[in-house]
CSV table of C-alpha atoms in Angstrom, one decimal:
chain,number,residue,atom,x,y,z
C,1,GLN,CA,23.1,-6.1,-34.5
C,2,VAL,CA,21.6,-4.9,-37.7
C,3,GLN,CA,23.8,-4.8,-40.8
C,4,LEU,CA,23.1,-3.5,-44.3
C,5,GLN,CA,25.3,-4.7,-47.1
C,6,GLN,CA,25.1,-2.9,-50.4
C,7,SER,CA,26.0,-4.3,-53.8
C,8,GLY,CA,25.8,-3.1,-57.4
C,9,PRO,CA,27.8,-1.6,-60.2
C,10,GLY,CA,29.8,1.6,-59.7
C,11,LEU,CA,29.5,2.8,-63.3
C,12,VAL,CA,26.3,3.3,-65.3
C,13,LYS,CA,26.0,4.8,-68.7
C,14,PRO,CA,23.7,7.8,-69.3
C,15,SER,CA,20.1,6.9,-70.1
C,16,GLN,CA,20.5,3.4,-68.6
C,17,THR,CA,19.2,2.1,-65.2
C,18,LEU,CA,21.1,2.3,-62.0
C,19,SER,CA,20.4,-0.9,-59.9
C,20,LEU,CA,21.5,-1.4,-56.3
C,21,THR,CA,20.7,-4.0,-53.7
C,22,CYS,CA,20.8,-3.8,-49.9
C,23,ALA,CA,21.0,-7.1,-48.0
C,24,ILE,CA,19.7,-7.0,-44.4
C,25,SER,CA,20.9,-9.0,-41.5
C,26,GLY,CA,19.7,-8.8,-37.9
C,27,ASP,CA,16.2,-7.6,-39.0
C,28,SER,CA,13.6,-8.4,-41.5
C,29,VAL,CA,12.5,-6.4,-44.5
C,30,SER,CA,9.0,-7.3,-43.4
C,31,ASP,CA,9.5,-5.8,-40.0
C,32,ASN,CA,6.3,-3.7,-39.5
C,33,SER,CA,8.2,-1.2,-37.2
C,34,ALA,CA,10.8,-0.3,-39.9
C,35,THR,CA,11.1,1.4,-43.2
C,36,TRP,CA,13.8,0.7,-45.7
C,37,ASN,CA,15.3,3.7,-47.4
C,38,TRP,CA,17.6,4.9,-50.1
C,39,ILE,CA,19.5,8.1,-49.7
C,40,ARG,CA,22.2,9.6,-51.9
C,41,GLN,CA,24.9,12.1,-51.3
C,42,SER,CA,26.7,14.4,-53.7
C,43,PRO,CA,28.6,17.6,-53.4
C,44,SER,CA,26.0,19.5,-55.3
C,45,ARG,CA,22.8,18.1,-53.6
C,46,GLY,CA,24.1,17.1,-50.2
C,47,LEU,CA,22.2,14.3,-48.5
C,48,GLU,CA,19.0,13.6,-50.4
C,49,TRP,CA,16.3,11.1,-49.4
C,50,LEU,CA,15.1,9.2,-52.5
C,51,GLY,CA,12.4,6.9,-51.2
C,52,ARG,CA,11.4,3.9,-49.1
C,53,THR,CA,9.6,0.6,-48.9
C,54,TYR,CA,7.8,-0.7,-45.8
C,55,PHE,CA,5.3,-3.4,-44.7
C,56,ARG,CA,2.2,-2.6,-42.8
C,57,SER,CA,-0.1,-5.5,-43.5
C,58,LYS,CA,0.8,-4.8,-47.1
C,59,TRP,CA,3.7,-3.2,-48.9
C,60,PHE,CA,3.9,0.5,-49.4
C,61,ASN,CA,6.3,2.8,-51.2
C,62,ASP,CA,7.1,6.5,-50.9
C,63,TYR,CA,9.3,8.4,-53.4
C,64,SER,CA,10.8,11.8,-53.5
C,65,VAL,CA,9.2,14.0,-56.2
C,66,SER,CA,12.8,14.9,-57.3
C,67,VAL,CA,13.1,11.3,-58.8
C,68,ASN,CA,9.5,10.3,-59.0
C,69,GLY,CA,8.7,8.6,-62.3
C,70,ARG,CA,12.2,7.3,-62.6
C,71,ILE,CA,12.5,5.3,-59.3
C,72,SER,CA,11.5,1.9,-58.1
C,73,ILE,CA,12.2,0.4,-54.6
C,74,ASN,CA,11.3,-3.2,-54.2
C,75,PRO,CA,11.5,-5.7,-51.3
C,76,ASP,CA,12.6,-9.2,-51.8
C,77,THR,CA,11.4,-11.2,-48.8
C,78,SER,CA,13.0,-14.5,-50.0
C,79,LYS,CA,16.4,-12.9,-49.8
C,80,ASN,CA,15.7,-10.4,-47.0
C,81,GLN,CA,16.8,-7.5,-49.1
C,82,PHE,CA,15.5,-4.5,-51.0
C,83,SER,CA,16.6,-2.9,-54.2
C,84,LEU,CA,16.8,0.5,-55.9
C,85,GLN,CA,16.3,1.1,-59.6
C,86,LEU,CA,16.7,4.5,-61.0
C,87,HIS,CA,15.9,4.8,-64.7
C,88,SER,CA,17.1,7.2,-67.4
C,89,VAL,CA,20.1,8.3,-65.4
C,90,THR,CA,22.1,11.4,-66.2
C,91,PRO,CA,25.5,12.6,-64.9
C,92,GLU,CA,23.5,14.6,-62.3
C,93,ASP,CA,22.7,11.2,-60.7
C,94,THR,CA,26.3,10.6,-59.9
C,95,ALA,CA,26.5,10.2,-56.1
C,96,VAL,CA,27.2,7.9,-53.2
C,97,TYR,CA,24.1,5.9,-52.6
C,98,TYR,CA,23.2,4.6,-49.2
C,99,CYS,CA,20.5,2.2,-48.0
C,100,ALA,CA,19.3,2.9,-44.4
C,101,ARG,CA,16.8,1.6,-41.9
C,102,GLU,CA,14.3,3.8,-40.1
C,103,ILE,CA,12.8,2.3,-37.0
C,104,ALA,CA,9.6,3.4,-35.2
C,105,TRP,CA,11.1,4.2,-31.8
C,106,THR,CA,13.6,6.7,-33.2
C,107,SER,CA,12.0,7.5,-36.5
C,108,ALA,CA,15.5,8.4,-37.6
C,109,PHE,CA,18.0,6.5,-39.8
C,110,ASP,CA,19.7,4.3,-37.2
C,111,TYR,CA,21.5,1.9,-39.5
C,112,TRP,CA,23.2,2.6,-42.8
C,113,GLY,CA,24.8,0.6,-45.6
C,114,GLN,CA,28.4,1.2,-46.4
C,115,GLY,CA,27.6,3.3,-49.4
C,116,THR,CA,28.2,2.8,-53.1
C,117,LEU,CA,29.7,5.4,-55.4
C,118,VAL,CA,27.8,5.4,-58.6
C,119,THR,CA,29.2,7.3,-61.5
C,120,VAL,CA,27.1,8.1,-64.5
C,121,SER,CA,29.4,8.3,-67.5
C,122,SER,CA,29.8,7.0,-71.0
W,1,ASP,CA,9.8,20.5,-48.6
W,2,ILE,CA,11.1,21.6,-45.2
W,3,VAL,CA,14.4,23.3,-45.7
W,4,MET,CA,17.1,22.7,-43.0
W,5,SER,CA,19.8,25.4,-42.6
W,6,GLN,CA,22.8,24.8,-40.4
W,7,SER,CA,25.3,27.4,-39.0
W,8,PRO,CA,28.1,27.8,-39.1
W,9,ASP,CA,29.3,25.9,-42.2
W,10,SER,CA,32.6,25.1,-40.4
W,11,LEU,CA,33.9,25.4,-36.9
W,12,VAL,CA,37.5,25.2,-35.6
W,13,VAL,CA,37.7,24.2,-31.9
W,14,SER,CA,40.5,23.4,-29.5
W,15,LEU,CA,40.7,20.0,-27.8
W,16,GLY,CA,38.5,20.0,-24.7
W,17,GLU,CA,36.6,23.1,-25.8
W,18,ARG,CA,32.9,23.3,-26.5
W,19,ALA,CA,31.5,23.1,-30.0
W,20,THR,CA,28.0,24.4,-30.8
W,21,ILE,CA,26.2,23.7,-34.1
W,22,ASN,CA,22.8,25.3,-34.9
W,23,CYS,CA,20.0,24.0,-37.1
W,24,ARG,CA,16.9,25.9,-38.2
W,25,SER,CA,14.0,24.4,-40.1
W,26,SER,CA,11.7,26.4,-42.5
W,27,GLN,CA,8.7,25.2,-40.5
W,28,SER,CA,8.1,23.6,-37.2
W,29,VAL,CA,9.1,20.0,-36.8
W,30,LEU,CA,7.2,19.7,-33.5
W,31,ALA,CA,4.3,17.3,-33.7
W,32,CYS,CA,1.8,16.1,-31.1
W,33,SER,CA,-0.2,12.9,-31.1
W,34,ASN,CA,-3.7,12.6,-29.7
W,35,ASN,CA,-3.7,16.4,-29.2
W,36,LYS,CA,-1.8,16.0,-25.9
W,37,ARG,CA,1.1,18.2,-25.0
W,38,SER,CA,2.7,15.3,-23.2
W,39,ASN,CA,2.8,13.5,-26.6
W,40,CYS,CA,4.7,16.2,-28.4
W,41,LYS,CA,8.0,15.4,-30.0
W,42,ASN,CA,10.5,17.3,-32.2
W,43,TYR,CA,11.1,15.2,-35.3
W,44,LEU,CA,14.8,16.2,-35.5
W,45,ALA,CA,17.9,14.0,-35.6
W,46,TRP,CA,21.7,14.7,-35.6
W,47,TYR,CA,24.3,12.7,-37.5
W,48,GLN,CA,28.0,12.5,-37.5
W,49,GLN,CA,29.9,11.6,-40.7
W,50,LYS,CA,33.6,10.9,-41.0
W,51,PRO,CA,35.3,10.7,-44.4
W,52,GLY,CA,34.5,7.5,-46.3
W,53,GLN,CA,31.8,6.5,-43.9
W,54,PRO,CA,28.0,6.7,-43.8
W,55,PRO,CA,26.4,9.1,-41.4
W,56,LYS,CA,26.0,7.8,-37.9
W,57,LEU,CA,23.0,8.6,-35.8
W,58,LEU,CA,23.9,10.5,-32.7
W,59,ILE,CA,20.6,12.0,-31.4
W,60,TYR,CA,16.9,11.6,-32.2
W,61,TRP,CA,13.7,13.4,-31.0
W,62,ALA,CA,16.0,16.4,-30.9
W,63,SER,CA,17.6,15.5,-27.5
W,64,THR,CA,17.7,11.7,-27.0
W,65,ARG,CA,21.1,10.2,-27.4
W,66,LYS,CA,21.4,6.9,-29.2
W,67,SER,CA,22.7,4.1,-27.0
W,68,GLY,CA,26.5,4.1,-27.0
W,69,VAL,CA,26.9,7.8,-28.0
W,70,PRO,CA,29.2,9.6,-25.5
W,71,ASP,CA,27.4,12.0,-23.2
W,72,ARG,CA,29.5,14.9,-24.3
W,73,PHE,CA,27.1,15.1,-27.2
W,74,SER,CA,23.8,16.7,-26.4
W,75,GLY,CA,20.9,18.1,-28.4
W,76,SER,CA,18.4,20.8,-27.5
W,77,GLY,CA,15.8,23.1,-29.0
W,78,SER,CA,12.2,22.9,-30.2
W,79,GLY,CA,9.9,23.9,-33.0
W,80,THR,CA,12.3,25.4,-35.6
W,81,ASP,CA,15.6,26.0,-33.8
W,82,PHE,CA,17.9,23.3,-32.6
W,83,THR,CA,21.4,23.0,-31.3
W,84,LEU,CA,24.0,20.2,-31.1
W,85,THR,CA,26.6,20.7,-28.4
W,86,ILE,CA,29.8,18.8,-28.0
W,87,SER,CA,30.8,19.8,-24.4
W,88,SER,CA,34.5,18.9,-24.6
W,89,LEU,CA,35.8,18.2,-28.1
W,90,GLN,CA,37.9,15.1,-28.6
W,91,ALA,CA,40.1,14.3,-31.6
W,92,GLU,CA,37.7,11.6,-32.7
W,93,ASP,CA,34.9,14.1,-33.0
W,94,VAL,CA,36.4,15.8,-36.1
W,95,ALA,CA,33.7,15.2,-38.6
W,96,VAL,CA,30.8,16.7,-40.5
W,97,TYR,CA,27.6,17.0,-38.6
W,98,TYR,CA,24.1,17.0,-40.1
W,99,CYS,CA,20.7,17.7,-38.8
W,100,GLN,CA,17.7,16.0,-40.4
W,101,GLN,CA,13.9,16.5,-40.0
W,102,TYR,CA,11.5,13.6,-40.2
W,103,SER,CA,8.4,15.5,-39.5
W,104,ASP,CA,7.3,15.5,-43.1
W,105,THR,CA,8.1,13.5,-46.3
W,106,PRO,CA,10.6,14.0,-47.9
W,107,GLN,CA,12.9,13.8,-44.9
W,108,THR,CA,15.5,16.5,-45.4
W,109,PHE,CA,19.0,17.2,-44.2
W,110,GLY,CA,20.9,20.3,-43.4
W,111,GLN,CA,24.0,21.1,-45.6
W,112,GLY,CA,26.4,20.0,-42.9
W,113,THR,CA,28.8,21.6,-40.4
W,114,LYS,CA,32.5,20.7,-40.6
W,115,VAL,CA,34.2,20.5,-37.2
W,116,GLU,CA,38.0,20.8,-37.2
W,117,LEU,CA,40.6,20.9,-34.5
W,118,LYS,CA,42.6,24.1,-33.8
């Protein structure tokens, strides 16, 4: 059974960096059938895919243009986890952030983290 | 980006009655590999979300139920128009339902349909 456990602060000041980590159990961040994603949810923007990291002989990243230039998603193979960094945050980045796995045979998000409410406020 | 539109925004249904949720994509999410019709799939998923929980995958490839999902949930449609049907609504089905396309990046979601009990 795959489990994704999120960690990270729930309050970030404007202009600072939002950092979250997603620890994986039951699968490997290097699984070449999976991608590892960050998705956020807010009343104003709904469910919004932010980006992903995945391994296919080498590491790849894809990011949404809505946050491109501010986002970094990185795998950590030693800890079997991946992280999200979102720079220069504003109150509009306030949302519940989820990590999620996408696996090749469904190509949908079949496992999700528990979610982290991140509030951007001074 | 592919825009996903769901209707209705909310739905009130009696216990045991049918609930039908529609989803339309701004462009086709049907894709075929190796140029073979037999290898065509609709890159469309349905999720259920209850308060305080992450979305839960119900259906992928538009009509394939995830293991463990009750068979009262079914998905249909192709191209740009899709439907999620709950054949006999149970109390535990009260939730918000989302469609999602994964035909193109960025993957995008519908705005959600809230299902409530009458």
